[in-house]
PDB file of C-alpha atoms in Angstrom:
ATOM      1  CA  MET Q  15     -22.117   6.803 -15.366  1.00 44.00           C
ATOM      2  CA  ALA Q  16     -18.749   8.447 -15.993  1.00 46.00           C
ATOM      3  CA  ARG Q  17     -19.493  10.995 -13.285  1.00 52.00           C
ATOM      4  CA  ILE Q  18     -20.321   8.301 -10.718  1.00 55.00           C
ATOM      5  CA  PHE Q  19     -17.234   6.336 -11.675  1.00 52.00           C
ATOM      6  CA  ALA Q  20     -15.118   9.458 -11.378  1.00 53.00           C
ATOM      7  CA  ASP Q  21     -16.475  10.113  -7.906  1.00 56.00           C
ATOM      8  CA  VAL Q  22     -15.540   6.585  -6.869  1.00 58.00           C
ATOM      9  CA  ILE Q  23     -12.085   6.952  -8.371  1.00 54.00           C
ATOM     10  CA  ARG Q  24     -11.636  10.297  -6.631  1.00 55.00           C
ATOM     11  CA  GLU Q  25     -12.388   8.692  -3.277  1.00 59.00           C
ATOM     12  CA  LEU Q  26     -10.134   5.735  -3.957  1.00 58.00           C
ATOM     13  CA  PHE Q  27      -7.242   7.737  -5.334  1.00 56.00           C
ATOM     14  CA  PRO Q  28      -7.415  11.116  -3.670  1.00 57.00           C
ATOM     15  CA  PRO Q  29      -5.185  13.763  -5.183  1.00 57.00           C
ATOM     16  CA  ILE Q  30      -2.206  14.846  -3.194  1.00 61.00           C
ATOM     17  CA  SER Q  31      -1.282  18.437  -2.515  1.00 63.00           C
ATOM     18  CA  GLU Q  32       2.056  19.849  -3.531  1.00 63.00           C
ATOM     19  CA  ASP Q  33       2.783  20.650   0.100  1.00 70.00           C
ATOM     20  CA  THR Q  34       2.146  17.102   1.289  1.00 68.00           C
ATOM     21  CA  LYS Q  35       4.184  15.733  -1.584  1.00 69.00           C
ATOM     22  CA  LYS Q  36       7.110  17.946  -0.643  1.00 73.00           C
ATOM     23  CA  ARG Q  37       6.893  17.005   3.041  1.00 72.00           C
ATOM     24  CA  LEU Q  38       6.762  13.314   2.269  1.00 71.00           C
ATOM     25  CA  LYS Q  39       9.756  13.441  -0.007  1.00 72.00           C
ATOM     26  CA  GLU Q  40      11.643  15.343   2.692  1.00 74.00           C
ATOM     27  CA  LEU Q  41      10.615  12.698   5.197  1.00 70.00           C
ATOM     28  CA  LEU Q  42      12.009   9.952   3.039  1.00 69.00           C
ATOM     29  CA  LEU Q  43      15.338  11.732   2.799  1.00 68.00           C
ATOM     30  CA  GLN Q  44      15.401  12.394   6.540  1.00 72.00           C
ATOM     31  CA  HIS Q  45      14.223   8.895   7.260  1.00 68.00           C
ATOM     32  CA  LYS Q  46      17.304   7.464   5.610  1.00 67.00           C
ATOM     33  CA  ASN Q  47      19.444   9.313   8.148  1.00 68.00           C
ATOM     34  CA  ASN Q  48      17.087   9.008  11.092  1.00 75.00           C
ATOM     35  CA  PRO Q  49      14.574   6.160  10.780  1.00 75.00           C
ATOM     36  CA  TYR Q  50      13.197   6.945  14.250  1.00 79.00           C
ATOM     37  CA  LEU Q  51      11.244   9.880  12.791  1.00 78.00           C
ATOM     38  CA  ILE Q  52       8.709   7.302  11.777  1.00 83.00           C
ATOM     39  CA  PHE Q  53       7.522   6.964  15.383  1.00 83.00           C
ATOM     40  CA  ALA Q  54       5.472   9.296  17.508  1.00 84.00           C
ATOM     41  CA  THR Q  55       7.316  10.306  20.667  1.00 82.00           C
ATOM     42  CA  SER Q  56       4.368   9.085  22.735  1.00 85.00           C
ATOM     43  CA  LEU Q  57       1.669   6.485  22.168  1.00 88.00           C
ATOM     44  CA  ASN Q  58      -1.531   7.690  20.501  1.00 87.00           C
ATOM     45  CA  GLN Q  59      -4.383   7.858  23.000  1.00 88.00           C
ATOM     46  CA  VAL Q  60      -6.631   5.702  20.855  1.00 92.00           C
ATOM     47  CA  ILE Q  61      -5.569   2.533  19.106  1.00 93.00           C
ATOM     48  CA  SER Q  62      -4.640   3.744  15.636  1.00 94.00           C
ATOM     49  CA  GLN Q  63      -3.718   2.359  12.261  1.00 95.00           C
ATOM     50  CA  GLY Q  64      -0.007   1.513  12.282  1.00 96.00           C
ATOM     51  CA  ASP Q  65       0.197   0.928  16.045  1.00 96.00           C
ATOM     52  CA  ILE Q  66       2.492  -1.906  17.103  1.00 96.00           C
ATOM     53  CA  ILE Q  67       1.067  -4.402  19.592  1.00 96.00           C
ATOM     54  CA  SER Q  68       2.950  -7.329  21.074  1.00 96.00           C
ATOM     55  CA  ASN Q  69       2.029 -10.981  21.315  1.00 96.00           C
ATOM     56  CA  ILE Q  70      -0.679 -11.355  18.677  1.00 97.00           C
ATOM     57  CA  PRO Q  71      -1.343 -14.844  17.231  1.00 96.00           C
ATOM     58  CA  PHE Q  72      -1.143 -15.380  13.465  1.00 97.00           C
ATOM     59  CA  LEU Q  73      -2.252 -18.413  11.476  1.00 95.00           C
ATOM     60  CA  THR Q  74      -1.657 -19.223   7.819  1.00 95.00           C
ATOM     61  CA  LEU Q  75      -3.484 -22.039   6.059  1.00 93.00           C
ATOM     62  CA  GLN Q  76      -1.045 -24.471   4.434  1.00 92.00           C
ATOM     63  CA  GLU Q  77      -1.476 -26.746   1.430  1.00 90.00           C
ATOM     64  CA  ASP Q  78      -2.059 -29.800   3.662  1.00 90.00           C
ATOM     65  CA  GLU Q  79      -4.894 -27.969   5.478  1.00 90.00           C
ATOM     66  CA  THR Q  80      -2.816 -27.485   8.601  1.00 92.00           C
ATOM     67  CA  TYR Q  81      -2.098 -24.015   9.914  1.00 94.00           C
ATOM     68  CA  LEU Q  82       1.272 -22.500  10.529  1.00 94.00           C
ATOM     69  CA  GLY Q  83       1.047 -20.280  13.539  1.00 93.00           C
ATOM     70  CA  GLU Q  84       2.979 -18.216  16.010  1.00 95.00           C
ATOM     71  CA  LYS Q  85       2.585 -15.139  18.161  1.00 96.00           C
ATOM     72  CA  HIS Q  86       4.375 -12.078  16.851  1.00 96.00           C
ATOM     73  CA  PHE Q  87       4.557  -8.368  17.268  1.00 97.00           C
ATOM     74  CA  ALA Q  88       1.791  -6.987  15.068  1.00 97.00           C
ATOM     75  CA  MET Q  89       0.895  -3.816  13.227  1.00 97.00           C
ATOM     76  CA  LEU Q  90      -2.713  -2.667  13.140  1.00 97.00           C
ATOM     77  CA  ILE Q  91      -3.662  -2.550   9.462  1.00 97.00           C
ATOM     78  CA  SER Q  92      -7.354  -1.767   9.891  1.00 96.00           C
ATOM     79  CA  HIS Q  93      -8.281   1.880   9.691  1.00 93.00           C
ATOM     80  CA  THR Q  94      -8.437   3.677  13.040  1.00 93.00           C
ATOM     81  CA  CYS Q  95     -12.198   4.203  12.637  1.00 93.00           C
ATOM     82  CA  ASP Q  96     -12.710   0.531  11.796  1.00 94.00           C
ATOM     83  CA  PHE Q  97     -10.904  -0.479  14.967  1.00 93.00           C
ATOM     84  CA  ALA Q  98     -13.379   1.652  16.889  1.00 92.00           C
ATOM     85  CA  ASN Q  99     -16.450   0.310  15.079  1.00 93.00           C
ATOM     86  CA  ASP Q 100     -15.753  -3.240  13.874  1.00 94.00           C
ATOM     87  CA  ASN Q 101     -15.638  -6.525  15.740  1.00 96.00           C
ATOM     88  CA  THR Q 102     -12.842  -8.086  13.709  1.00 96.00           C
ATOM     89  CA  ILE Q 103      -9.594  -6.279  13.085  1.00 97.00           C
ATOM     90  CA  LEU Q 104      -6.776  -6.760  10.571  1.00 97.00           C
ATOM     91  CA  PHE Q 105      -3.215  -7.140  11.791  1.00 98.00           C
ATOM     92  CA  ALA Q 106       0.019  -7.824   9.917  1.00 98.00           C
ATOM     93  CA  PRO Q 107       2.790  -9.771  11.634  1.00 98.00           C
ATOM     94  CA  ALA Q 108       5.949  -7.845  12.444  1.00 97.00           C
ATOM     95  CA  TYR Q 109       8.815 -10.328  12.370  1.00 97.00           C
ATOM     96  CA  THR Q 110      12.090  -9.586  14.074  1.00 96.00           C
ATOM     97  CA  ILE Q 111      14.934  -8.872  11.676  1.00 95.00           C
ATOM     98  CA  ASP Q 112      16.673 -11.873  13.245  1.00 95.00           C
ATOM     99  CA  LEU Q 113      14.175 -14.149  11.504  1.00 96.00           C
ATOM    100  CA  PHE Q 114      15.330 -12.793   8.152  1.00 96.00           C
ATOM    101  CA  LYS Q 115      18.979 -12.954   9.206  1.00 96.00           C
ATOM    102  CA  GLU Q 116      18.556 -16.578  10.174  1.00 96.00           C
ATOM    103  CA  CYS Q 117      16.756 -17.373   6.932  1.00 96.00           C
ATOM    104  CA  PHE Q 118      18.956 -15.480   4.509  1.00 95.00           C
ATOM    105  CA  GLY Q 119      22.266 -15.638   6.343  1.00 92.00           C
ATOM    106  CA  ASN Q 120      24.739 -13.024   5.253  1.00 82.00           C
ATOM    107  CA  ASN Q 121      22.683 -11.667   2.380  1.00 92.00           C
ATOM    108  CA  GLU Q 122      23.487  -8.087   3.327  1.00 92.00           C
ATOM    109  CA  GLY Q 123      21.931  -6.785   0.110  1.00 93.00           C
ATOM    110  CA  LEU Q 124      18.554  -8.202   1.049  1.00 95.00           C
ATOM    111  CA  LEU Q 125      18.815  -7.096   4.673  1.00 94.00           C
ATOM    112  CA  ASN Q 126      19.744  -3.581   3.557  1.00 92.00           C
ATOM    113  CA  SER Q 127      16.795  -3.543   1.144  1.00 92.00           C
ATOM    114  CA  LEU Q 128      14.514  -4.460   4.041  1.00 94.00           C
ATOM    115  CA  ARG Q 129      16.047  -1.789   6.259  1.00 91.00           C
ATOM    116  CA  ASP Q 130      15.775   0.839   3.512  1.00 87.00           C
ATOM    117  CA  ASN Q 131      12.118  -0.111   2.966  1.00 88.00           C
ATOM    118  CA  LEU Q 132      12.849  -1.123  -0.594  1.00 89.00           C
ATOM    119  CA  ILE Q 133      10.764  -4.296  -0.473  1.00 94.00           C
ATOM    120  CA  TYR Q 134       7.229  -3.333  -1.459  1.00 92.00           C
ATOM    121  CA  ASP Q 135       5.283  -5.685   0.780  1.00 95.00           C
ATOM    122  CA  LYS Q 136       7.447  -5.258   3.879  1.00 96.00           C
ATOM    123  CA  PHE Q 137       7.588  -2.269   6.227  1.00 95.00           C
ATOM    124  CA  TYR Q 138      10.733  -1.832   8.295  1.00 93.00           C
ATOM    125  CA  LEU Q 139      10.655  -0.459  11.826  1.00 92.00           C
ATOM    126  CA  PRO Q 140      13.894   0.398  13.629  1.00 91.00           C
ATOM    127  CA  GLU Q 141      14.533  -0.948  17.103  1.00 90.00           C
ATOM    128  CA  ARG Q 142      13.066   0.731  20.159  1.00 85.00           C
ATOM    129  CA  ASP Q 143      13.440   0.127  23.869  1.00 81.00           C
ATOM    130  CA  ALA Q 144      10.416  -2.167  23.815  1.00 81.00           C
ATOM    131  CA  TYR Q 145      11.319  -4.266  20.780  1.00 86.00           C
ATOM    132  CA  PRO Q 146      14.083  -5.092  18.312  1.00 92.00           C
ATOM    133  CA  GLU Q 147      14.218  -4.196  14.622  1.00 94.00           C
ATOM    134  CA  LEU Q 148      10.960  -5.384  13.048  1.00 95.00           C
ATOM    135  CA  VAL Q 149       9.770  -6.069   9.529  1.00 96.00           C
ATOM    136  CA  VAL Q 150       6.015  -5.898   9.034  1.00 97.00           C
ATOM    137  CA  ASP Q 151       4.858  -8.405   6.408  1.00 97.00           C
ATOM    138  CA  PHE Q 152       1.725  -7.242   4.578  1.00 97.00           C
ATOM    139  CA  ASN Q 153       1.360 -10.749   3.149  1.00 95.00           C
ATOM    140  CA  GLY Q 154       0.682 -12.272   6.554  1.00 95.00           C
ATOM    141  CA  ILE Q 155      -2.390 -10.213   7.454  1.00 97.00           C
ATOM    142  CA  ASN Q 156      -4.861 -11.968   9.769  1.00 97.00           C
ATOM    143  CA  SER Q 157      -8.271 -11.087  11.120  1.00 97.00           C
ATOM    144  CA  VAL Q 158      -8.504 -11.007  14.924  1.00 97.00           C
ATOM    145  CA  SER Q 159     -11.399 -10.454  17.299  1.00 97.00           C
ATOM    146  CA  LYS Q 160     -11.288  -6.960  18.758  1.00 96.00           C
ATOM    147  CA  LYS Q 161     -12.541  -8.287  22.089  1.00 97.00           C
ATOM    148  CA  TYR Q 162      -9.586 -10.674  22.159  1.00 97.00           C
ATOM    149  CA  ILE Q 163      -7.202  -7.792  21.539  1.00 96.00           C
ATOM    150  CA  LEU Q 164      -8.771  -5.531  24.149  1.00 96.00           C
ATOM    151  CA  LYS Q 165      -8.868  -8.300  26.756  1.00 97.00           C
ATOM    152  CA  ASN Q 166      -5.224  -9.163  26.130  1.00 96.00           C
ATOM    153  CA  LEU Q 167      -4.254  -5.520  26.442  1.00 96.00           C
ATOM    154  CA  GLU Q 168      -6.237  -5.233  29.653  1.00 96.00           C
ATOM    155  CA  ASP Q 169      -4.716  -8.425  31.060  1.00 97.00           C
ATOM    156  CA  LYS Q 170      -1.241  -7.235  30.021  1.00 95.00           C
ATOM    157  CA  ASN Q 171      -0.741 -10.291  27.827  1.00 96.00           C
ATOM    158  CA  SER Q 172      -0.217  -7.821  24.981  1.00 96.00           C
ATOM    159  CA  ASP Q 173       1.113  -4.299  25.046  1.00 95.00           C
ATOM    160  CA  LYS Q 174       0.703  -1.395  22.697  1.00 95.00           C
ATOM    161  CA  ILE Q 175       4.306  -0.445  22.302  1.00 93.00           C
ATOM    162  CA  ALA Q 176       4.544   2.124  19.519  1.00 92.00           C
ATOM    163  CA  SER Q 177       2.508   4.553  17.432  1.00 94.00           C
ATOM    164  CA  LEU Q 178       3.510   6.117  14.151  1.00 92.00           C
ATOM    165  CA  SER Q 179       4.136   9.826  13.787  1.00 88.00           C
ATOM    166  CA  GLN Q 180       2.050  11.704  11.198  1.00 83.00           C
ATOM    167  CA  GLU Q 181       4.900  11.367   8.710  1.00 80.00           C
ATOM    168  CA  GLY Q 182       5.388   7.713   9.613  1.00 87.00           C
ATOM    169  CA  TYR Q 183       1.688   7.141   9.013  1.00 88.00           C
ATOM    170  CA  TYR Q 184       1.916   8.725   5.561  1.00 82.00           C
ATOM    171  CA  TYR Q 185       4.937   6.568   4.883  1.00 85.00           C
ATOM    172  CA  LEU Q 186       2.978   3.449   5.865  1.00 90.00           C
ATOM    173  CA  ILE Q 187      -0.002   4.232   3.676  1.00 87.00           C
ATOM    174  CA  THR Q 188       2.192   4.912   0.658  1.00 86.00           C
ATOM    175  CA  LYS Q 189       3.582   1.403   1.050  1.00 89.00           C
ATOM    176  CA  LEU Q 190       0.122  -0.075   1.574  1.00 91.00           C
ATOM    177  CA  THR Q 191      -1.062   1.804  -1.505  1.00 86.00           C
ATOM    178  CA  VAL Q 192       1.735   0.526  -3.687  1.00 86.00           C
ATOM    179  CA  HIS Q 193       1.346  -3.057  -2.505  1.00 90.00           C
ATOM    180  CA  PHE Q 194      -2.431  -3.329  -2.690  1.00 89.00           C
ATOM    181  CA  LEU Q 195      -3.400  -0.779  -5.324  1.00 79.00           C
ATOM    182  CA  ARG Q 196      -0.607  -0.825  -7.864  1.00 77.00           C
ATOM    183  CA  PRO Q 197      -1.728  -1.178 -11.486  1.00 71.00           C
ATOM    184  CA  GLU Q 198      -2.454  -4.712 -12.564  1.00 72.00           C
ATOM    185  CA  ASN Q 199      -0.500  -6.417 -15.297  1.00 73.00           C
ATOM    186  CA  SER Q 200      -1.457  -4.709 -18.547  1.00 66.00           C
ATOM    187  CA  GLU Q 201      -2.039  -8.126 -20.125  1.00 71.00           C
ATOM    188  CA  LEU Q 202      -4.961  -8.763 -17.773  1.00 75.00           C
ATOM    189  CA  ILE Q 203      -8.170  -7.923 -19.588  1.00 73.00           C
ATOM    190  CA  ARG Q 204     -11.199  -7.329 -17.412  1.00 75.00           C
ATOM    191  CA  GLU Q 205     -14.721  -7.059 -18.696  1.00 76.00           C
ATOM    192  CA  GLU Q 206     -15.797  -3.464 -18.971  1.00 67.00           C
ATOM    193  CA  THR Q 207     -19.311  -2.681 -17.909  1.00 67.00           C
ATOM    194  CA  ILE Q 208     -19.530   1.009 -18.761  1.00 58.00           C
TER     195      ILE Q 208
ATOM    196  CA  MET N  21     -10.049  14.069 -36.160  1.00 29.00           C
ATOM    197  CA  LYS N  22     -10.977  11.007 -34.169  1.00 32.00           C
ATOM    198  CA  ASP N  23      -8.547   8.882 -36.152  1.00 31.00           C
ATOM    199  CA  GLU N  24      -5.854  11.376 -35.393  1.00 31.00           C
ATOM    200  CA  ILE N  25      -6.527  11.057 -31.679  1.00 31.00           C
ATOM    201  CA  LEU N  26      -6.481   7.317 -31.766  1.00 30.00           C
ATOM    202  CA  THR N  27      -3.032   7.296 -33.265  1.00 28.00           C
ATOM    203  CA  THR N  28      -1.623   9.777 -30.772  1.00 30.00           C
ATOM    204  CA  PRO N  29       1.503   7.958 -29.637  1.00 31.00           C
ATOM    205  CA  SER N  30       1.559   9.459 -26.156  1.00 32.00           C
ATOM    206  CA  ALA N  31      -1.825   8.070 -25.151  1.00 32.00           C
ATOM    207  CA  THR N  32      -1.914   4.937 -23.036  1.00 35.00           C
ATOM    208  CA  THR N  33      -3.682   1.877 -24.349  1.00 34.00           C
ATOM    209  CA  LEU N  34      -6.554   2.241 -21.956  1.00 33.00           C
ATOM    210  CA  PHE N  35      -6.770   5.892 -22.749  1.00 37.00           C
ATOM    211  CA  GLU N  36      -7.097   5.245 -26.451  1.00 35.00           C
ATOM    212  CA  LYS N  37      -9.504   2.407 -25.913  1.00 34.00           C
ATOM    213  CA  LYS N  38     -11.856   4.460 -23.801  1.00 38.00           C
ATOM    214  CA  ILE N  39     -11.792   7.357 -26.166  1.00 38.00           C
ATOM    215  CA  GLY N  40     -12.439   5.108 -29.096  1.00 36.00           C
ATOM    216  CA  ALA N  41     -15.322   3.382 -27.384  1.00 35.00           C
ATOM    217  CA  ASP N  42     -17.833   6.172 -27.170  1.00 37.00           C
ATOM    218  CA  ASP N  43     -17.481   9.721 -28.398  1.00 36.00           C
ATOM    219  CA  THR N  44     -20.032  11.089 -25.997  1.00 34.00           C
ATOM    220  CA  ASN N  45     -18.763   9.475 -22.841  1.00 34.00           C
ATOM    221  CA  ILE N  46     -15.046   9.973 -22.709  1.00 38.00           C
ATOM    222  CA  PHE N  47     -13.340   8.848 -19.563  1.00 38.00           C
ATOM    223  CA  MET N  48      -9.681   9.408 -19.188  1.00 40.00           C
ATOM    224  CA  ALA N  49      -8.011   7.302 -16.558  1.00 34.00           C
ATOM    225  CA  GLY N  50      -4.563   7.466 -17.991  1.00 34.00           C
ATOM    226  CA  SER N  51      -2.904   8.687 -14.833  1.00 33.00           C
ATOM    227  CA  LEU N  52      -3.815   5.466 -13.068  1.00 31.00           C
ATOM    228  CA  TYR N  53      -1.710   3.559 -15.540  1.00 34.00           C
ATOM    229  CA  SER N  54       1.077   5.942 -16.335  1.00 37.00           C
ATOM    230  CA  THR N  55       3.203   8.343 -14.387  1.00 40.00           C
ATOM    231  CA  ASP N  56       3.985  10.426 -17.431  1.00 45.00           C
ATOM    232  CA  TYR N  57       1.565  13.234 -16.721  1.00 46.00           C
ATOM    233  CA  THR N  58       2.924  15.486 -19.414  1.00 51.00           C
ATOM    234  CA  ASP N  59       2.010  12.973 -22.073  1.00 51.00           C
ATOM    235  CA  ILE N  60      -1.419  12.463 -20.597  1.00 50.00           C
ATOM    236  CA  LEU N  61      -2.098  16.158 -20.287  1.00 53.00           C
ATOM    237  CA  ASP N  62      -0.898  16.799 -23.815  1.00 56.00           C
ATOM    238  CA  THR N  63      -3.182  14.104 -25.074  1.00 55.00           C
ATOM    239  CA  ALA N  64      -6.048  15.397 -22.967  1.00 55.00           C
ATOM    240  CA  SER N  65      -5.579  18.859 -24.388  1.00 55.00           C
ATOM    241  CA  LEU N  66      -5.590  17.498 -27.908  1.00 56.00           C
ATOM    242  CA  ILE N  67      -8.748  15.543 -27.276  1.00 52.00           C
ATOM    243  CA  ALA N  68     -10.461  18.443 -25.580  1.00 49.00           C
ATOM    244  CA  ASP N  69      -9.645  20.641 -28.557  1.00 52.00           C
ATOM    245  CA  SER N  70     -10.781  18.010 -30.984  1.00 51.00           C
ATOM    246  CA  TYR N  71     -14.141  17.619 -29.380  1.00 46.00           C
ATOM    247  CA  ASN N  72     -14.566  21.314 -28.711  1.00 43.00           C
ATOM    248  CA  ILE N  73     -14.750  20.615 -25.012  1.00 41.00           C
ATOM    249  CA  MET N  74     -14.167  23.769 -23.054  1.00 38.00           C
ATOM    250  CA  GLY N  75     -12.788  24.190 -19.586  1.00 36.00           C
ATOM    251  CA  LEU N  76      -9.685  22.065 -19.565  1.00 37.00           C
ATOM    252  CA  ASN N  77      -7.314  23.774 -17.201  1.00 34.00           C
ATOM    253  CA  THR N  78      -4.090  22.013 -16.390  1.00 35.00           C
ATOM    254  CA  ALA N  79      -2.624  24.662 -14.113  1.00 32.00           C
ATOM    255  CA  ASN N  80      -1.902  23.385 -10.607  1.00 28.00           C
ATOM    256  CA  ALA N  81      -4.932  21.137 -10.484  1.00 32.00           C
ATOM    257  CA  ASN N  82      -4.772  17.620  -9.224  1.00 35.00           C
ATOM    258  CA  ILE N  83      -8.155  16.662 -10.520  1.00 34.00           C
ATOM    259  CA  LEU N  84      -9.332  18.178 -13.736  1.00 39.00           C
ATOM    260  CA  GLU N  85     -12.879  17.947 -14.869  1.00 39.00           C
ATOM    261  CA  ILE N  86     -14.520  19.187 -17.977  1.00 36.00           C
ATOM    262  CA  GLU N  87     -17.803  20.630 -16.969  1.00 34.00           C
ATOM    263  CA  SER N  88     -19.718  19.186 -19.883  1.00 35.00           C
ATOM    264  CA  ASN N  89     -19.469  15.882 -18.032  1.00 36.00           C
ATOM    265  CA  ASP N  90     -17.973  14.353 -21.144  1.00 37.00           C
ATOM    266  CA  CYS N  91     -14.415  14.178 -20.026  1.00 41.00           C
ATOM    267  CA  ILE N  92     -12.768  13.580 -16.688  1.00 43.00           C
ATOM    268  CA  LEU N  93      -9.059  13.511 -16.113  1.00 46.00           C
ATOM    269  CA  ILE N  94      -7.402  12.570 -12.876  1.00 43.00           C
ATOM    270  CA  LYS N  95      -4.001  14.121 -13.136  1.00 45.00           C
ATOM    271  CA  GLU N  96      -2.124  12.686 -10.210  1.00 51.00           C
ATOM    272  CA  SER N  97      -3.405  10.262  -7.656  1.00 58.00           C
ATOM    273  CA  TRP N  98      -2.129   9.123  -4.306  1.00 66.00           C
ATOM    274  CA  LEU N  99      -1.218   5.876  -6.057  1.00 68.00           C
ATOM    275  CA  ASP N 100       0.887   7.681  -8.643  1.00 66.00           C
ATOM    276  CA  PHE N 101       2.659   9.571  -5.915  1.00 70.00           C
ATOM    277  CA  SER N 102       3.207   6.463  -3.808  1.00 75.00           C
ATOM    278  CA  LEU N 103       4.691   4.617  -6.749  1.00 75.00           C
ATOM    279  CA  SER N 104       7.048   7.505  -7.425  1.00 74.00           C
ATOM    280  CA  LEU N 105       8.438   7.284  -3.885  1.00 78.00           C
ATOM    281  CA  PHE N 106       9.916   3.841  -4.370  1.00 80.00           C
ATOM    282  CA  PRO N 107      11.510   3.825  -7.806  1.00 77.00           C
ATOM    283  CA  ASN N 108      14.109   1.215  -6.854  1.00 83.00           C
ATOM    284  CA  ALA N 109      11.932  -1.036  -4.725  1.00 88.00           C
ATOM    285  CA  ARG N 110      11.121  -4.639  -5.550  1.00 92.00           C
ATOM    286  CA  TYR N 111       9.413  -7.712  -4.206  1.00 93.00           C
ATOM    287  CA  PHE N 112      11.198 -10.799  -2.953  1.00 95.00           C
ATOM    288  CA  THR N 113      12.355 -12.918  -5.858  1.00 94.00           C
ATOM    289  CA  LYS N 114      10.564 -16.245  -6.291  1.00 95.00           C
ATOM    290  CA  GLU N 115      13.579 -17.999  -4.780  1.00 95.00           C
ATOM    291  CA  GLU N 116      13.717 -15.637  -1.793  1.00 95.00           C
ATOM    292  CA  GLN N 117       9.995 -16.032  -1.143  1.00 95.00           C
ATOM    293  CA  GLU N 118      10.164 -19.825  -1.353  1.00 95.00           C
ATOM    294  CA  LYS N 119      13.147 -19.867   0.975  1.00 96.00           C
ATOM    295  CA  PHE N 120      11.366 -17.617   3.471  1.00 95.00           C
ATOM    296  CA  ASP N 121       8.148 -19.670   3.340  1.00 95.00           C
ATOM    297  CA  ALA N 122      10.092 -22.905   3.840  1.00 95.00           C
ATOM    298  CA  PHE N 123      12.047 -21.346   6.687  1.00 96.00           C
ATOM    299  CA  LYS N 124       8.866 -20.276   8.469  1.00 95.00           C
ATOM    300  CA  LYS N 125       7.678 -23.892   8.350  1.00 94.00           C
ATOM    301  CA  THR N 126      10.729 -24.864  10.375  1.00 95.00           C
ATOM    302  CA  LYS N 127      10.260 -22.056  12.905  1.00 94.00           C
ATOM    303  CA  PHE N 128       6.508 -21.722  13.476  1.00 95.00           C
ATOM    304  CA  LYS N 129       4.126 -24.165  15.124  1.00 94.00           C
ATOM    305  CA  LYS N 130       1.793 -26.388  13.118  1.00 93.00           C
ATOM    306  CA  PHE N 131      -1.904 -26.562  14.006  1.00 92.00           C
ATOM    307  CA  LYS N 132      -4.654 -28.783  12.716  1.00 90.00           C
ATOM    308  CA  PHE N 133      -8.338 -27.879  12.917  1.00 80.00           C
ATOM    309  CA  LYS N 134     -11.423 -29.683  11.717  1.00 72.00           C
ATOM    310  CA  PHE N 135     -14.075 -27.657   9.951  1.00 72.00           C
TER     311      PHE N 135
END
């Protein structure tokens, strides 16, 4: 049983090579001075995890059973392979930084934390020609029909406007890892079955 | 010797618990709960010695396994590394989150569906 469990753990938490670790730490240092390194210089040929697509609808169920909804820029959260194979795809909304400015006013500390990627469940993207500064919110993830996405891209109602570089992709998955896979509160006691 | 292991101060709670649970099926998952690898490795070495388990090699290995199948140590995971990248990060405070959620209600459209 321990062997099987270890195999599962190994797949879930793959070890990281010293070389990758070094490169990622360098990226973080460089990223502080040049946040644009996060982007690929051209769009990936296939739709890939981390791609930014415009004009995607998001809905959130509210306590009164209504939905709060709006179209936003969106980041593809589903794995690249899952986008190719699945019918429903996960996207996280990417709000403009102006939304946070309007909400929090002159709270420069908070805005700087967002820009420095120091909020665990948010992923900051610097402005590009095609869009302003964006903050991806992992807490707003929605499931969307792939056919809807492809049709909207074909009809030019949505555009794929950015892809992450290899380093930017690593940066994204470290943030996804921390947000979704961080250790649970040590006071939580789960039943052990092995 | 087992008592000695269980009182090893550097071991994590889970670590100790697992080791105490079953002598023949030791699973060490300490690195998932602690970023102090030195402590974990020291403890692992002590345990390996105590149980006469051979093959523990801590040199430059990310995943260490003891071939007897009794003991498995994951030294450093992607999660550990990811956590180490953001030592000063935080979540929104409760007040910030409530303010942001309330703000979105004023900015986004409201829809009603019947199920």
